[in-house]
Amino acid sequence: MVDIQPKTKYSDIYSLQKKLSKKLDEKRFVHTLGVSFTASALAMRYGADIHKAQIAGLLHDCAKYMTAEEMLEMAMKHNIPVTEMEREKPDLLHAKLGSFLAMKKYHIQDTEINEAIISHTTGKPAMSLLDKIIYIADYIEPSRDKMPNLPVVRELAFKDIDECLIKILKDSLDYLRSTDGVIDPMTKKTYDYYIERQK
């Protein structure tokens, strides 16, 4: 009998799915599968490593099961830097802690995957192709239905990845400003970086 489960040198995709299904609530797990699926589709479109995209998509929210207090406690215990904003809104730490768990708990020793997990919430200047794929997949995956301009962004994602990135960053900043939400400085810095590159 042929084993059709895809094996990678990083991990077994199905094994990761099984482990995550036990840690995340149902809604978060469905989102996680959606991000992994969408990331693999974007990787096919832009010539990135499909298995890396799948794994980064699966693990991007792997720290989301923790409470705010647990996130702060884990960051302090493992000397993970915490910004003033992260101290005020500990949920923002889930990207850094997700990368930490990917390495320590899920044994992913791939820098590109771990960097994509770290930057999936705020973005960062000079993002790699995988960084962009995970950032965008997190925004447009199939179960998302409340993000601004989703139909436009979903179409743009498969036409021009940098234009799509800028559109998401702009829409996110506009939304946060309109709702008096807290804007992470890295999101603004990322937007400014890509706008400057367009000139």
Short mmCIF file of C-alpha atoms in Angstrom, two decimals:
data_model
loop_
_atom_site.label_atom_id
_atom_site.label_comp_id
_atom_site.label_asym_id
_atom_site.label_seq_id
_atom_site.Cartn_x
_atom_site.Cartn_y
_atom_site.Cartn_z
CA MET A 1 0.00 0.00 0.00
CA VAL A 2 1.36 3.42 -0.94
CA ASP A 3 1.64 6.00 1.81
CA ILE A 4 0.18 9.17 0.29
CA GLN A 5 0.83 11.41 3.29
CA PRO A 6 3.39 14.06 2.27
CA LYS A 7 6.59 13.77 4.29
CA THR A 8 8.99 16.65 4.59
CA LYS A 9 12.42 17.05 6.17
CA TYR A 10 10.81 19.48 8.63
CA SER A 11 7.86 17.54 9.97
CA ASP A 12 4.89 15.39 9.14
CA ILE A 13 1.98 17.64 8.13
CA TYR A 14 -0.66 15.25 9.40
CA SER A 15 1.10 14.78 12.72
CA LEU A 16 1.20 18.57 13.20
CA GLN A 17 -2.51 18.87 12.38
CA LYS A 18 -3.34 16.18 14.93
CA LYS A 19 -1.30 17.84 17.67
CA LEU A 20 -2.77 21.28 16.97
CA SER A 21 -6.34 19.95 16.94
CA LYS A 22 -5.83 19.03 20.60
CA LYS A 23 -4.43 22.44 21.61
CA LEU A 24 -6.59 24.94 19.70
CA ASP A 25 -10.33 25.50 19.99
CA GLU A 26 -12.45 24.51 16.99
CA LYS A 27 -12.70 27.98 15.45
CA ARG A 28 -8.96 28.61 15.75
CA PHE A 29 -8.16 25.18 14.35
CA VAL A 30 -10.41 25.75 11.32
CA HIS A 31 -8.67 29.10 10.79
CA THR A 32 -5.28 27.38 11.09
CA LEU A 33 -6.15 24.80 8.43
CA GLY A 34 -7.43 27.62 6.22
CA VAL A 35 -4.18 29.57 6.54
CA SER A 36 -2.11 26.47 5.74
CA PHE A 37 -4.26 25.71 2.69
CA THR A 38 -4.18 29.30 1.43
CA ALA A 39 -0.44 29.61 2.08
CA SER A 40 0.24 26.48 0.04
CA ALA A 41 -1.85 27.87 -2.84
CA LEU A 42 0.06 31.17 -2.74
CA ALA A 43 3.35 29.26 -2.60
CA MET A 44 2.34 27.41 -5.77
CA ARG A 45 1.47 30.72 -7.43
CA TYR A 46 4.72 32.50 -6.53
CA GLY A 47 7.20 29.62 -6.57
CA ALA A 48 7.84 29.38 -2.83
CA ASP A 49 8.45 26.15 -0.94
CA ILE A 50 4.98 24.59 -0.56
CA HIS A 51 5.80 22.44 2.48
CA LYS A 52 7.35 25.37 4.32
CA ALA A 53 4.22 27.40 3.59
CA GLN A 54 2.01 24.58 4.91
CA ILE A 55 4.01 24.23 8.11
CA ALA A 56 4.26 27.98 8.78
CA GLY A 57 0.52 28.26 8.15
CA LEU A 58 -0.23 25.45 10.58
CA LEU A 59 1.98 26.87 13.32
CA HIS A 60 1.38 30.62 12.94
CA ASP A 61 -1.19 30.68 15.78
CA CYS A 62 0.10 27.73 17.80
CA ALA A 63 0.45 29.93 20.90
CA LYS A 64 -3.12 31.24 20.71
CA TYR A 65 -4.42 28.70 23.23
CA MET A 66 -2.69 30.56 26.08
CA THR A 67 -4.20 33.27 28.24
CA ALA A 68 -2.67 36.76 28.33
CA GLU A 69 -1.09 35.98 31.70
CA GLU A 70 0.39 32.73 30.42
CA MET A 71 1.86 34.52 27.39
CA LEU A 72 3.58 37.11 29.55
CA GLU A 73 4.81 34.44 31.93
CA MET A 74 6.26 32.33 29.10
CA ALA A 75 7.96 35.36 27.55
CA MET A 76 9.58 36.28 30.86
CA LYS A 77 10.59 32.69 31.62
CA HIS A 78 12.38 32.28 28.28
CA ASN A 79 13.81 35.82 28.01
CA ILE A 80 11.67 36.72 25.00
CA PRO A 81 11.68 40.53 24.62
CA VAL A 82 8.34 42.19 25.40
CA THR A 83 7.56 45.68 24.09
CA GLU A 84 5.46 48.18 26.01
CA MET A 85 2.58 47.56 23.61
CA GLU A 86 2.86 43.79 24.05
CA ARG A 87 2.79 44.28 27.81
CA GLU A 88 -0.45 46.24 27.44
CA LYS A 89 -1.90 43.80 24.88
CA PRO A 90 -0.25 40.43 25.55
CA ASP A 91 -2.16 38.74 22.71
CA LEU A 92 0.31 40.46 20.37
CA LEU A 93 2.98 38.17 21.86
CA HIS A 94 1.43 35.11 20.22
CA ALA A 95 3.60 35.54 17.10
CA LYS A 96 6.90 35.55 19.02
CA LEU A 97 5.73 32.74 21.28
CA GLY A 98 4.45 30.81 18.27
CA SER A 99 7.91 30.90 16.76
CA PHE A 100 9.40 29.80 20.09
CA LEU A 101 6.95 26.87 20.36
CA ALA A 102 7.55 25.93 16.73
CA MET A 103 11.22 25.45 17.58
CA LYS A 104 11.00 23.98 21.08
CA LYS A 105 7.77 21.98 21.02
CA TYR A 106 7.28 21.12 17.35
CA HIS A 107 11.00 20.86 16.48
CA ILE A 108 10.94 23.22 13.49
CA GLN A 109 14.54 24.38 13.12
CA ASP A 110 14.00 26.34 9.92
CA THR A 111 14.76 30.06 10.16
CA GLU A 112 12.52 31.02 7.24
CA ILE A 113 9.49 29.29 8.77
CA ASN A 114 10.12 30.75 12.21
CA GLU A 115 10.59 34.27 10.83
CA ALA A 116 7.30 33.98 8.91
CA ILE A 117 5.52 33.03 12.13
CA ILE A 118 7.05 35.99 14.00
CA SER A 119 6.03 38.56 11.37
CA HIS A 120 2.56 37.26 10.49
CA THR A 121 0.69 39.75 12.69
CA THR A 122 2.40 43.09 12.10
CA GLY A 123 4.57 42.45 9.05
CA LYS A 124 8.06 43.92 8.91
CA PRO A 125 10.22 45.82 6.42
CA ALA A 126 11.97 43.69 3.78
CA MET A 127 9.76 40.64 4.24
CA SER A 128 10.76 37.39 2.57
CA LEU A 129 8.40 35.74 0.11
CA LEU A 130 7.30 33.26 2.79
CA ASP A 131 6.74 36.12 5.28
CA LYS A 132 4.40 37.78 2.78
CA ILE A 133 2.59 34.53 2.00
CA ILE A 134 1.79 33.79 5.66
CA TYR A 135 0.83 37.40 6.41
CA ILE A 136 -1.57 37.45 3.46
CA ALA A 137 -2.91 33.91 3.98
CA ASP A 138 -3.78 34.84 7.58
CA TYR A 139 -5.91 37.72 6.25
CA ILE A 140 -7.67 36.03 3.33
CA GLU A 141 -8.14 32.37 4.32
CA PRO A 142 -11.63 30.97 3.57
CA SER A 143 -13.17 31.30 7.04
CA ARG A 144 -12.40 35.03 7.25
CA ASP A 145 -15.51 37.13 6.62
CA LYS A 146 -15.06 40.42 8.48
CA MET A 147 -11.78 41.80 7.12
CA PRO A 148 -12.04 45.01 5.01
CA ASN A 149 -12.26 44.64 1.21
CA LEU A 150 -11.88 40.86 1.25
CA PRO A 151 -13.04 40.17 -2.35
CA VAL A 152 -10.59 42.74 -3.72
CA VAL A 153 -7.74 41.56 -1.52
CA ARG A 154 -8.33 37.88 -2.34
CA GLU A 155 -8.17 38.58 -6.06
CA LEU A 156 -5.12 40.81 -5.69
CA ALA A 157 -3.29 38.13 -3.65
CA PHE A 158 -2.90 35.95 -6.73
CA LYS A 159 -2.10 38.83 -9.10
CA ASP A 160 0.52 40.95 -7.32
CA ILE A 161 1.75 39.90 -3.89
CA ASP A 162 3.37 43.26 -3.04
CA GLU A 163 0.30 45.26 -4.05
CA CYS A 164 -1.78 42.89 -1.95
CA LEU A 165 0.53 43.34 1.04
CA ILE A 166 0.27 47.14 0.79
CA LYS A 167 -3.53 46.96 0.46
CA ILE A 168 -3.85 44.81 3.59
CA LEU A 169 -1.50 47.05 5.57
CA LYS A 170 -3.40 50.18 4.50
CA ASP A 171 -6.81 48.66 5.22
CA SER A 172 -5.61 47.44 8.62
CA LEU A 173 -4.24 50.87 9.56
CA ASP A 174 -7.40 52.62 8.30
CA TYR A 175 -9.60 50.23 10.27
CA LEU A 176 -7.62 50.68 13.49
CA ARG A 177 -7.72 54.47 13.11
CA SER A 178 -11.48 54.46 12.47
CA THR A 179 -12.13 52.36 15.57
CA ASP A 180 -9.55 54.06 17.79
CA GLY A 181 -7.70 50.75 17.89
CA VAL A 182 -4.11 50.44 19.00
CA ILE A 183 -1.68 50.52 16.07
CA ASP A 184 1.50 48.53 16.49
CA PRO A 185 4.41 50.74 15.32
CA MET A 186 5.79 47.83 13.27
CA THR A 187 2.66 47.75 11.11
CA LYS A 188 3.06 51.45 10.27
CA LYS A 189 6.79 50.98 9.72
CA THR A 190 6.10 48.08 7.34
CA TYR A 191 3.52 50.08 5.39
CA ASP A 192 5.86 53.08 5.07
CA TYR A 193 8.67 50.80 3.89
CA TYR A 194 6.62 49.30 1.04
CA ILE A 195 5.09 52.62 0.04
CA GLU A 196 8.60 54.08 -0.21
CA ARG A 197 9.69 51.12 -2.35
CA GLN A 198 6.85 51.86 -4.77
CA LYS A 199 8.20 55.35 -5.53
#
